mmCIF file of C-alpha atoms in Angstrom:
data_model
loop_
_atom_site.group_PDB
_atom_site.id
_atom_site.type_symbol
_atom_site.label_atom_id
_atom_site.label_comp_id
_atom_site.label_asym_id
_atom_site.label_seq_id
_atom_site.Cartn_x
_atom_site.Cartn_y
_atom_site.Cartn_z
ATOM 1 C CA ALA Y 1 163.086 140.103 35.822
ATOM 2 C CA ILE Y 2 160.197 139.865 33.395
ATOM 3 C CA GLN Y 3 160.392 136.733 31.248
ATOM 4 C CA LEU Y 4 159.113 136.657 27.671
ATOM 5 C CA THR Y 5 158.104 133.485 25.902
ATOM 6 C CA GLN Y 6 157.390 133.214 22.190
ATOM 7 C CA SER Y 7 155.388 130.614 20.323
ATOM 8 C CA PRO Y 8 156.012 128.876 18.140
ATOM 9 C CA SER Y 9 159.797 128.724 18.315
ATOM 10 C CA SER Y 10 159.819 128.057 14.588
ATOM 11 C CA LEU Y 11 157.353 127.660 11.768
ATOM 12 C CA SER Y 12 157.335 126.773 8.114
ATOM 13 C CA ALA Y 13 155.027 128.737 5.858
ATOM 14 C CA SER Y 14 154.399 129.491 2.198
ATOM 15 C CA VAL Y 15 154.354 132.791 0.374
ATOM 16 C CA GLY Y 16 150.919 134.309 0.816
ATOM 17 C CA ASP Y 17 150.199 132.605 4.151
ATOM 18 C CA ARG Y 18 148.931 134.479 7.169
ATOM 19 C CA VAL Y 19 151.414 134.077 10.015
ATOM 20 C CA THR Y 20 150.831 134.765 13.706
ATOM 21 C CA ILE Y 21 153.523 134.827 16.387
ATOM 22 C CA THR Y 22 152.686 135.129 20.070
ATOM 23 C CA CYS Y 23 154.729 136.730 22.842
ATOM 24 C CA ARG Y 24 153.710 136.248 26.472
ATOM 25 C CA ALA Y 25 155.124 138.199 29.427
ATOM 26 C CA SER Y 26 155.516 136.720 32.903
ATOM 27 C CA GLN Y 27 153.805 139.814 34.340
ATOM 28 C CA GLY Y 28 151.867 142.737 32.960
ATOM 29 C CA ILE Y 29 153.855 145.189 30.846
ATOM 30 C CA SER Y 30 151.052 147.452 29.624
ATOM 31 C CA SER Y 31 151.860 148.176 25.958
ATOM 32 C CA ALA Y 32 155.635 148.434 26.398
ATOM 33 C CA LEU Y 33 156.499 145.844 23.779
ATOM 34 C CA ALA Y 34 158.422 145.991 20.522
ATOM 35 C CA TRP Y 35 158.928 143.514 17.690
ATOM 36 C CA TYR Y 36 162.061 143.137 15.568
ATOM 37 C CA GLN Y 37 162.953 141.172 12.456
ATOM 38 C CA GLN Y 38 166.451 139.794 12.047
ATOM 39 C CA LYS Y 39 168.034 138.158 9.040
ATOM 40 C CA ALA Y 40 171.267 136.192 9.273
ATOM 41 C CA GLY Y 41 174.315 138.425 9.573
ATOM 42 C CA ASN Y 42 172.272 141.603 9.972
ATOM 43 C CA ALA Y 43 171.249 143.825 12.855
ATOM 44 C CA PRO Y 44 167.657 143.570 14.078
ATOM 45 C CA LYS Y 45 165.180 145.732 12.194
ATOM 46 C CA PRO Y 46 162.414 147.437 14.173
ATOM 47 C CA LEU Y 47 158.895 146.500 13.035
ATOM 48 C CA ILE Y 48 156.413 147.403 15.767
ATOM 49 C CA TYR Y 49 156.655 149.553 18.894
ATOM 50 C CA ASP Y 50 154.264 150.267 21.758
ATOM 51 C CA ALA Y 51 152.693 146.874 20.961
ATOM 52 C CA SER Y 52 150.766 148.045 17.900
ATOM 53 C CA SER Y 53 152.462 151.051 16.247
ATOM 54 C CA LEU Y 54 154.017 150.308 12.875
ATOM 55 C CA GLU Y 55 157.562 151.510 12.362
ATOM 56 C CA SER Y 56 157.984 154.007 9.542
ATOM 57 C CA GLY Y 57 158.700 152.276 6.245
ATOM 58 C CA VAL Y 58 157.528 148.838 7.384
ATOM 59 C CA PRO Y 59 154.928 147.264 5.071
ATOM 60 C CA SER Y 60 151.334 147.328 6.293
ATOM 61 C CA ARG Y 61 151.110 143.521 6.112
ATOM 62 C CA PHE Y 62 152.834 143.595 9.516
ATOM 63 C CA SER Y 63 150.662 144.367 12.528
ATOM 64 C CA GLY Y 64 150.899 144.043 16.284
ATOM 65 C CA SER Y 65 148.303 143.755 18.991
ATOM 66 C CA GLY Y 66 147.897 143.056 22.671
ATOM 67 C CA SER Y 67 148.488 144.582 26.071
ATOM 68 C CA GLY Y 68 149.201 143.364 29.562
ATOM 69 C CA THR Y 69 150.760 139.916 29.171
ATOM 70 C CA ASP Y 70 149.692 138.641 25.744
ATOM 71 C CA PHE Y 71 150.875 140.052 22.437
ATOM 72 C CA THR Y 72 150.704 139.053 18.799
ATOM 73 C CA LEU Y 73 152.672 139.848 15.657
ATOM 74 C CA THR Y 74 150.764 139.093 12.466
ATOM 75 C CA ILE Y 75 151.998 139.010 8.889
ATOM 76 C CA SER Y 76 148.868 139.082 6.761
ATOM 77 C CA SER Y 77 150.412 137.722 3.567
ATOM 78 C CA LEU Y 78 153.919 136.338 3.875
ATOM 79 C CA GLN Y 79 156.384 137.584 1.284
ATOM 80 C CA PRO Y 80 159.740 136.042 0.286
ATOM 81 C CA GLU Y 81 161.647 138.793 2.097
ATOM 82 C CA ASP Y 82 159.832 138.011 5.374
ATOM 83 C CA PHE Y 83 161.644 134.750 6.012
ATOM 84 C CA ALA Y 84 163.664 135.656 9.096
ATOM 85 C CA THR Y 85 163.726 135.400 12.888
ATOM 86 C CA TYR Y 86 161.362 137.589 14.898
ATOM 87 C CA TYR Y 87 161.948 138.795 18.455
ATOM 88 C CA CYS Y 88 159.749 140.585 20.957
ATOM 89 C CA GLN Y 89 161.222 142.845 23.665
ATOM 90 C CA GLN Y 90 159.654 144.444 26.721
ATOM 91 C CA PHE Y 91 160.418 147.994 27.866
ATOM 92 C CA ASN Y 92 158.257 148.069 30.978
ATOM 93 C CA SER Y 93 161.093 147.521 33.444
ATOM 94 C CA TYR Y 94 164.783 146.704 33.592
ATOM 95 C CA PRO Y 95 166.261 144.449 32.393
ATOM 96 C CA PHE Y 96 164.720 144.990 28.957
ATOM 97 C CA THR Y 97 164.339 141.311 28.175
ATOM 98 C CA PHE Y 98 163.920 139.773 24.728
ATOM 99 C CA GLY Y 99 161.885 136.748 23.808
ATOM 100 C CA PRO Y 100 163.826 133.711 22.527
ATOM 101 C CA GLY Y 101 162.823 134.329 18.928
ATOM 102 C CA THR Y 102 160.626 132.702 16.300
ATOM 103 C CA LYS Y 103 162.248 131.498 13.106
ATOM 104 C CA VAL Y 104 160.054 131.680 10.019
ATOM 105 C CA ASP Y 105 161.257 129.596 7.104
ATOM 106 C CA ILE Y 106 159.995 128.411 3.772
ATOM 107 C CA LYS Y 107 157.712 125.391 3.606
ATOM 108 C CA GLU X 1 170.012 160.107 8.377
ATOM 109 C CA VAL X 2 170.602 158.369 11.702
ATOM 110 C CA GLN X 3 173.796 156.321 11.791
ATOM 111 C CA LEU X 4 175.317 154.251 14.573
ATOM 112 C CA LEU X 5 178.793 152.875 13.950
ATOM 113 C CA GLU X 6 180.322 150.474 16.453
ATOM 114 C CA SER X 7 184.034 149.812 16.721
ATOM 115 C CA GLY X 8 186.559 148.346 19.114
ATOM 116 C CA GLY X 9 185.657 144.689 18.892
ATOM 117 C CA GLY X 10 188.232 141.960 18.532
ATOM 118 C CA LEU X 11 189.978 139.196 20.406
ATOM 119 C CA VAL X 12 190.479 139.688 24.143
ATOM 120 C CA GLN X 13 191.819 137.282 26.736
ATOM 121 C CA PRO X 14 189.703 136.218 29.683
ATOM 122 C CA GLY X 15 190.356 138.668 32.501
ATOM 123 C CA GLY X 16 191.600 141.349 30.118
ATOM 124 C CA SER X 17 189.795 144.507 29.068
ATOM 125 C CA LEU X 18 188.284 146.027 25.949
ATOM 126 C CA ARG X 19 186.429 149.229 25.170
ATOM 127 C CA LEU X 20 183.706 149.373 22.567
ATOM 128 C CA SER X 21 182.621 152.617 20.944
ATOM 129 C CA CYS X 22 179.494 153.632 19.056
ATOM 130 C CA ALA X 23 179.713 156.831 17.019
ATOM 131 C CA ALA X 24 176.305 158.388 16.478
ATOM 132 C CA SER X 25 175.133 160.932 13.921
ATOM 133 C CA GLY X 26 171.956 162.289 12.404
ATOM 134 C CA PHE X 27 170.034 162.989 15.604
ATOM 135 C CA ALA X 28 170.251 164.949 18.872
ATOM 136 C CA PHE X 29 172.449 162.419 20.645
ATOM 137 C CA ALA X 30 172.365 164.067 24.073
ATOM 138 C CA THR X 31 168.565 163.884 24.278
ATOM 139 C CA HIS X 32 168.218 160.128 23.818
ATOM 140 C CA ALA X 33 168.988 157.182 26.070
ATOM 141 C CA MET X 34 171.285 154.634 24.430
ATOM 142 C CA SER X 35 171.715 150.946 24.969
ATOM 143 C CA TRP X 36 173.954 147.966 24.224
ATOM 144 C CA VAL X 37 172.527 144.631 23.109
ATOM 145 C CA ARG X 38 174.553 141.524 22.357
ATOM 146 C CA GLN X 39 174.093 138.280 20.468
ATOM 147 C CA ALA X 40 176.241 135.221 21.071
ATOM 148 C CA PRO X 41 177.001 133.112 17.988
ATOM 149 C CA GLY X 42 173.882 131.254 16.922
ATOM 150 C CA LYS X 43 171.887 132.566 19.891
ATOM 151 C CA GLY X 44 169.179 135.124 20.542
ATOM 152 C CA LEU X 45 169.376 138.767 21.528
ATOM 153 C CA GLU X 46 170.390 139.783 25.058
ATOM 154 C CA TRP X 47 169.945 143.291 26.431
ATOM 155 C CA VAL X 48 173.138 144.406 28.210
ATOM 156 C CA SER X 49 172.934 147.984 29.468
ATOM 157 C CA VAL X 50 171.365 151.432 29.077
ATOM 158 C CA ILE X 51 172.414 154.989 29.865
ATOM 159 C CA ASN X 52 170.249 158.094 29.886
ATOM 160 C CA GLY X 53 171.018 161.231 27.907
ATOM 161 C CA ALA X 54 172.532 163.090 30.859
ATOM 162 C CA ALA X 55 174.790 160.112 31.614
ATOM 163 C CA ASP X 56 173.757 160.086 35.277
ATOM 164 C CA THR X 57 171.598 156.962 35.227
ATOM 165 C CA THR X 58 172.669 153.509 34.108
ATOM 166 C CA PHE X 59 171.276 150.000 34.311
ATOM 167 C CA TYR X 60 172.888 146.627 33.587
ATOM 168 C CA ALA X 61 171.931 143.029 33.000
ATOM 169 C CA ASP X 62 172.879 140.812 35.940
ATOM 170 C CA SER X 63 175.250 138.909 33.639
ATOM 171 C CA VAL X 64 177.560 141.946 33.255
ATOM 172 C CA GLU X 65 176.880 143.975 36.419
ATOM 173 C CA GLY X 66 180.143 144.907 38.126
ATOM 174 C CA ARG X 67 182.302 143.984 35.106
ATOM 175 C CA PHE X 68 181.033 146.232 32.304
ATOM 176 C CA THR X 69 180.609 150.006 32.439
ATOM 177 C CA ILE X 70 178.494 151.998 30.020
ATOM 178 C CA SER X 71 179.302 155.669 29.434
ATOM 179 C CA ARG X 72 178.853 158.389 26.852
ATOM 180 C CA ASP X 73 180.502 161.588 25.663
ATOM 181 C CA ASN X 74 177.778 163.866 24.372
ATOM 182 C CA SER X 75 180.336 166.348 23.011
ATOM 183 C CA LYS X 76 181.559 163.581 20.694
ATOM 184 C CA SER X 77 178.148 161.897 20.157
ATOM 185 C CA THR X 78 179.750 158.636 21.201
ATOM 186 C CA LEU X 79 178.588 155.762 23.390
ATOM 187 C CA TYR X 80 181.052 153.442 25.105
ATOM 188 C CA MET X 81 181.145 150.078 26.801
ATOM 189 C CA GLN X 82 184.151 149.275 28.963
ATOM 190 C CA MET X 83 184.456 145.511 29.283
ATOM 191 C CA ASP X 84 186.610 144.438 32.228
ATOM 192 C CA SER X 85 187.299 140.853 33.239
ATOM 193 C CA PRO X 86 185.479 139.429 30.221
ATOM 194 C CA ARG X 87 184.587 135.769 30.181
ATOM 195 C CA ALA X 88 184.191 133.272 27.363
ATOM 196 C CA GLU X 89 180.421 133.655 27.649
ATOM 197 C CA ASP X 90 180.742 137.346 26.771
ATOM 198 C CA THR X 91 181.728 136.353 23.233
ATOM 199 C CA ALA X 92 179.109 137.962 21.011
ATOM 200 C CA VAL X 93 178.286 140.604 18.457
ATOM 201 C CA TYR X 94 177.651 143.814 20.375
ATOM 202 C CA TYR X 95 175.104 146.267 18.978
ATOM 203 C CA CYS X 96 174.416 149.795 20.109
ATOM 204 C CA ALA X 97 170.820 150.908 19.857
ATOM 205 C CA LYS X 98 169.023 154.232 20.155
ATOM 206 C CA CYS X 99 165.930 154.612 22.323
ATOM 207 C CA ARG X 100 163.088 156.125 20.343
ATOM 208 C CA ARG X 101 162.292 158.580 23.130
ATOM 209 C CA THR X 102 164.304 160.397 25.764
ATOM 210 C CA SER X 103 164.001 157.395 28.048
ATOM 211 C CA CYS X 104 163.531 153.821 26.904
ATOM 212 C CA GLN X 105 160.980 153.369 29.668
ATOM 213 C CA MET X 106 158.813 156.009 28.013
ATOM 214 C CA GLY X 107 158.105 153.316 25.466
ATOM 215 C CA GLY X 108 158.882 153.163 21.807
ATOM 216 C CA GLY X 109 161.610 150.558 21.888
ATOM 217 C CA PHE X 110 164.814 150.924 19.913
ATOM 218 C CA ASP X 111 164.322 152.698 16.603
ATOM 219 C CA PHE X 112 167.882 152.453 15.232
ATOM 220 C CA TRP X 113 170.610 149.855 15.584
ATOM 221 C CA GLY X 114 174.242 149.811 14.574
ATOM 222 C CA GLN X 115 175.714 147.049 12.442
ATOM 223 C CA GLY X 116 177.466 145.440 15.422
ATOM 224 C CA THR X 117 181.031 144.653 16.429
ATOM 225 C CA LEU X 118 182.263 141.145 17.262
ATOM 226 C CA VAL X 119 183.974 140.492 20.573
ATOM 227 C CA THR X 120 185.720 137.168 21.042
ATOM 228 C CA VAL X 121 186.924 136.238 24.517
ATOM 229 C CA SER X 122 189.512 133.506 24.290
ATOM 230 C CA SER X 123 193.023 132.657 25.382
#
Protein backbone atom coordinates (compact mmCIF):
# COMPACT_ATOMS: atom_id res chain seq x y z
CA ALA A 1 0.00 0.00 0.00
CA ILE A 2 1.11 3.54 -0.72
CA GLN A 3 1.93 5.46 2.45
CA LEU A 4 1.35 9.20 2.76
CA THR A 5 3.19 11.38 5.23
CA GLN A 6 2.28 14.97 6.03
CA SER A 7 4.41 17.70 7.53
CA PRO A 8 4.10 19.37 9.83
CA SER A 9 1.67 17.36 11.94
CA SER A 10 0.49 20.62 13.46
CA LEU A 11 1.23 24.31 13.19
CA SER A 12 0.24 27.53 14.84
CA ALA A 13 -0.29 30.54 12.62
CA SER A 14 -1.85 34.00 12.63
CA VAL A 15 -4.54 35.45 10.43
CA GLY A 16 -2.90 36.69 7.26
CA ASP A 17 0.00 34.22 7.37
CA ARG A 18 1.03 32.13 4.40
CA VAL A 19 0.76 28.46 5.31
CA THR A 20 2.30 25.50 3.48
CA ILE A 21 1.54 21.85 4.18
CA THR A 22 3.48 19.04 2.53
CA CYS A 23 2.29 15.55 1.61
CA ARG A 24 4.80 12.92 0.51
CA ALA A 25 3.91 9.57 -1.07
CA SER A 26 5.98 6.42 -0.58
CA GLN A 27 5.92 5.87 -4.36
CA GLY A 28 4.93 7.89 -7.38
CA ILE A 29 1.22 8.63 -7.73
CA SER A 30 1.29 10.97 -10.74
CA SER A 31 -1.24 13.73 -9.93
CA ALA A 32 -3.80 11.47 -8.23
CA LEU A 33 -3.95 13.45 -5.00
CA ALA A 34 -6.72 15.32 -3.24
CA TRP A 35 -6.79 17.65 -0.24
CA TYR A 36 -9.60 17.97 2.29
CA GLN A 37 -10.35 20.33 5.16
CA GLN A 38 -12.10 19.03 8.25
CA LYS A 39 -13.48 20.94 11.20
CA ALA A 40 -14.43 19.24 14.45
CA GLY A 41 -17.72 17.37 14.21
CA ASN A 42 -18.04 17.89 10.46
CA ALA A 43 -17.45 15.78 7.38
CA PRO A 44 -14.32 16.49 5.34
CA LYS A 45 -14.70 19.25 2.76
CA PRO A 46 -12.99 18.81 -0.60
CA LEU A 47 -10.49 21.58 -1.44
CA ILE A 48 -8.18 20.38 -4.21
CA TYR A 49 -8.31 17.44 -6.62
CA ASP A 50 -5.89 16.10 -9.22
CA ALA A 51 -3.13 17.72 -7.13
CA SER A 52 -3.79 21.28 -8.31
CA SER A 53 -7.44 21.74 -9.38
CA LEU A 54 -9.48 23.94 -7.07
CA GLU A 55 -12.84 22.59 -6.00
CA SER A 56 -15.79 24.72 -7.05
CA GLY A 57 -16.64 27.31 -4.41
CA VAL A 58 -13.32 27.05 -2.58
CA PRO A 59 -11.57 30.42 -2.11
CA SER A 60 -8.63 31.12 -4.40
CA ARG A 61 -6.29 31.56 -1.42
CA PHE A 62 -6.08 27.75 -1.44
CA SER A 63 -3.79 26.17 -4.01
CA GLY A 64 -2.18 22.80 -4.60
CA SER A 65 0.91 21.74 -6.47
CA GLY A 66 3.14 18.77 -7.08
CA SER A 67 3.26 15.45 -8.88
CA GLY A 68 4.96 12.12 -8.43
CA THR A 69 5.78 11.85 -4.72
CA ASP A 70 5.83 15.42 -3.38
CA PHE A 71 2.79 17.65 -3.02
CA THR A 72 1.97 20.94 -1.36
CA LEU A 73 -1.17 22.67 -0.12
CA THR A 74 -0.75 26.41 0.29
CA ILE A 75 -3.05 28.92 1.96
CA SER A 76 -1.84 32.31 0.77
CA SER A 77 -3.43 34.39 3.53
CA LEU A 78 -4.88 32.46 6.44
CA GLN A 79 -8.40 33.44 7.43
CA PRO A 80 -10.21 32.73 10.73
CA GLU A 81 -12.39 30.09 9.07
CA ASP A 82 -9.31 28.17 7.87
CA PHE A 83 -8.34 26.87 11.30
CA ALA A 84 -8.97 23.16 10.85
CA THR A 85 -7.27 19.84 10.10
CA TYR A 86 -6.11 19.16 6.55
CA TYR A 87 -5.73 15.72 4.97
CA CYS A 88 -4.24 14.54 1.70
CA GLN A 89 -5.45 11.36 -0.03
CA GLN A 90 -4.05 9.40 -2.95
CA PHE A 91 -6.20 7.87 -5.69
CA ASN A 92 -3.45 6.22 -7.72
CA SER A 93 -4.04 2.71 -6.40
CA TYR A 94 -6.02 0.80 -3.81
CA PRO A 95 -6.20 1.22 -0.89
CA PHE A 96 -6.91 4.94 -1.26
CA THR A 97 -4.79 5.98 1.70
CA PHE A 98 -5.03 9.25 3.60
CA GLY A 99 -2.23 11.19 5.18
CA PRO A 100 -2.29 11.49 9.00
CA GLY A 101 -3.48 15.08 8.90
CA THR A 102 -2.11 18.52 9.71
CA LYS A 103 -3.85 20.56 12.38
CA VAL A 104 -3.75 24.31 11.86
CA ASP A 105 -4.56 26.35 14.94
CA ILE A 106 -4.38 29.92 16.09
CA LYS A 107 -1.09 31.33 17.33
CA GLU B 1 -28.16 19.53 -5.19
CA VAL B 2 -26.14 16.43 -4.35
CA GLN B 3 -27.07 14.87 -1.01
CA LEU B 4 -25.72 11.80 0.74
CA LEU B 5 -27.55 10.70 3.87
CA GLU B 6 -26.12 7.88 5.96
CA SER B 7 -28.16 5.85 8.42
CA GLY B 8 -28.01 2.60 10.32
CA GLY B 9 -25.31 3.40 12.83
CA GLY B 10 -25.61 2.58 16.50
CA LEU B 11 -24.38 0.21 19.16
CA VAL B 12 -23.45 -3.30 18.06
CA GLN B 13 -21.85 -6.11 20.04
CA PRO B 14 -18.53 -7.58 18.99
CA GLY B 15 -19.25 -10.46 16.64
CA GLY B 16 -22.69 -9.13 15.77
CA SER B 17 -23.77 -7.47 12.54
CA LEU B 18 -24.95 -4.09 11.33
CA ARG B 19 -25.91 -2.65 7.96
CA LEU B 20 -25.22 0.95 7.07
CA SER B 21 -27.08 2.75 4.30
CA CYS B 22 -26.33 5.88 2.31
CA ALA B 23 -29.24 7.39 0.39
CA ALA B 24 -28.05 9.47 -2.55
CA SER B 25 -29.84 12.15 -4.55
CA GLY B 26 -29.10 14.97 -6.95
CA PHE B 27 -26.85 13.10 -9.38
CA ALA B 28 -26.80 10.06 -11.69
CA PHE B 29 -26.06 7.56 -8.94
CA ALA B 30 -25.54 4.54 -11.20
CA THR B 31 -22.74 6.24 -13.15
CA HIS B 32 -20.46 6.99 -10.20
CA ALA B 33 -18.29 4.79 -8.01
CA MET B 34 -19.04 5.20 -4.30
CA SER B 35 -16.92 4.69 -1.25
CA TRP B 36 -17.00 4.37 2.54
CA VAL B 37 -14.50 6.20 4.74
CA ARG B 38 -14.36 6.00 8.52
CA GLN B 39 -12.91 8.02 11.37
CA ALA B 40 -12.31 6.58 14.82
CA PRO B 41 -12.88 8.98 17.72
CA GLY B 42 -10.08 11.53 17.82
CA LYS B 43 -8.24 9.87 14.92
CA GLY B 44 -7.63 10.52 11.25
CA LEU B 45 -9.52 9.39 8.17
CA GLU B 46 -9.34 5.78 6.98
CA TRP B 47 -10.54 4.64 3.57
CA VAL B 48 -12.65 1.47 3.92
CA SER B 49 -14.11 0.32 0.61
CA VAL B 50 -15.24 1.27 -2.90
CA ILE B 51 -17.75 -0.10 -5.40
CA ASN B 52 -18.10 0.81 -9.06
CA GLY B 53 -21.32 2.00 -10.65
CA ALA B 54 -22.22 -1.39 -12.10
CA ALA B 55 -21.69 -3.02 -8.69
CA ASP B 56 -19.42 -5.70 -10.18
CA THR B 57 -16.11 -4.45 -8.82
CA THR B 58 -15.26 -3.84 -5.18
CA PHE B 59 -12.13 -3.17 -3.16
CA TYR B 60 -11.54 -3.18 0.60
CA ALA B 61 -8.99 -2.03 3.13
CA ASP B 62 -7.09 -4.95 4.65
CA SER B 63 -8.55 -4.03 8.05
CA VAL B 64 -12.10 -4.97 6.95
CA GLU B 65 -11.51 -7.48 4.13
CA GLY B 66 -13.59 -10.62 4.69
CA ARG B 67 -15.79 -9.01 7.37
CA PHE B 68 -17.43 -6.05 5.62
CA THR B 69 -19.33 -6.14 2.33
CA ILE B 70 -20.07 -3.09 0.22
CA SER B 71 -23.06 -3.14 -2.14
CA ARG B 72 -25.45 -0.80 -3.89
CA ASP B 73 -28.98 -0.73 -5.26
CA ASN B 74 -29.01 1.63 -8.22
CA SER B 75 -32.81 1.44 -8.48
CA LYS B 76 -32.98 2.98 -5.00
CA SER B 77 -29.86 5.20 -5.34
CA THR B 78 -28.58 3.66 -2.13
CA LEU B 79 -25.16 2.46 -1.02
CA TYR B 80 -24.75 -0.14 1.72
CA MET B 81 -22.10 -1.50 4.02
CA GLN B 82 -22.78 -4.82 5.72
CA MET B 83 -20.62 -5.08 8.82
CA ASP B 84 -20.22 -8.65 10.07
CA SER B 85 -18.14 -9.70 13.05
CA PRO B 86 -17.31 -6.12 14.01
CA ARG B 87 -14.54 -5.47 16.48
CA ALA B 88 -13.97 -2.71 19.00
CA GLU B 89 -11.49 -1.13 16.60
CA ASP B 90 -14.27 -0.69 14.04
CA THR B 91 -15.84 1.95 16.29
CA ALA B 92 -15.94 5.09 14.17
CA VAL B 93 -18.01 7.60 12.27
CA TYR B 94 -18.68 6.09 8.86
CA TYR B 95 -18.98 8.45 5.89
CA CYS B 96 -20.13 7.64 2.39
CA ALA B 97 -18.43 9.58 -0.37
CA LYS B 98 -19.05 10.05 -4.08
CA CYS B 99 -16.24 9.67 -6.60
CA ARG B 100 -16.02 12.72 -8.83
CA ARG B 101 -15.76 10.57 -11.95
CA THR B 102 -17.12 7.21 -13.02
CA SER B 103 -14.17 5.51 -11.37
CA CYS B 104 -12.20 6.90 -8.45
CA GLN B 105 -9.02 5.77 -10.18
CA MET B 106 -9.80 8.16 -13.03
CA GLY B 107 -8.78 10.84 -10.58
CA GLY B 108 -10.76 13.65 -9.09
CA GLY B 109 -11.05 12.36 -5.55
CA PHE B 110 -14.29 12.48 -3.61
CA ASP B 111 -16.40 15.52 -4.44
CA PHE B 112 -19.27 14.97 -1.98
CA TRP B 113 -19.45 13.44 1.48
CA GLY B 114 -22.34 12.54 3.73
CA GLN B 115 -22.60 13.79 7.29
CA GLY B 116 -21.60 10.41 8.74
CA THR B 117 -23.15 7.82 11.02
CA LEU B 118 -21.56 6.65 14.28
CA VAL B 119 -20.96 2.96 14.86
CA THR B 120 -19.99 1.85 18.34
CA VAL B 121 -18.80 -1.72 18.83
CA SER B 122 -19.05 -2.67 22.47
CA SER B 123 -20.49 -5.31 24.75
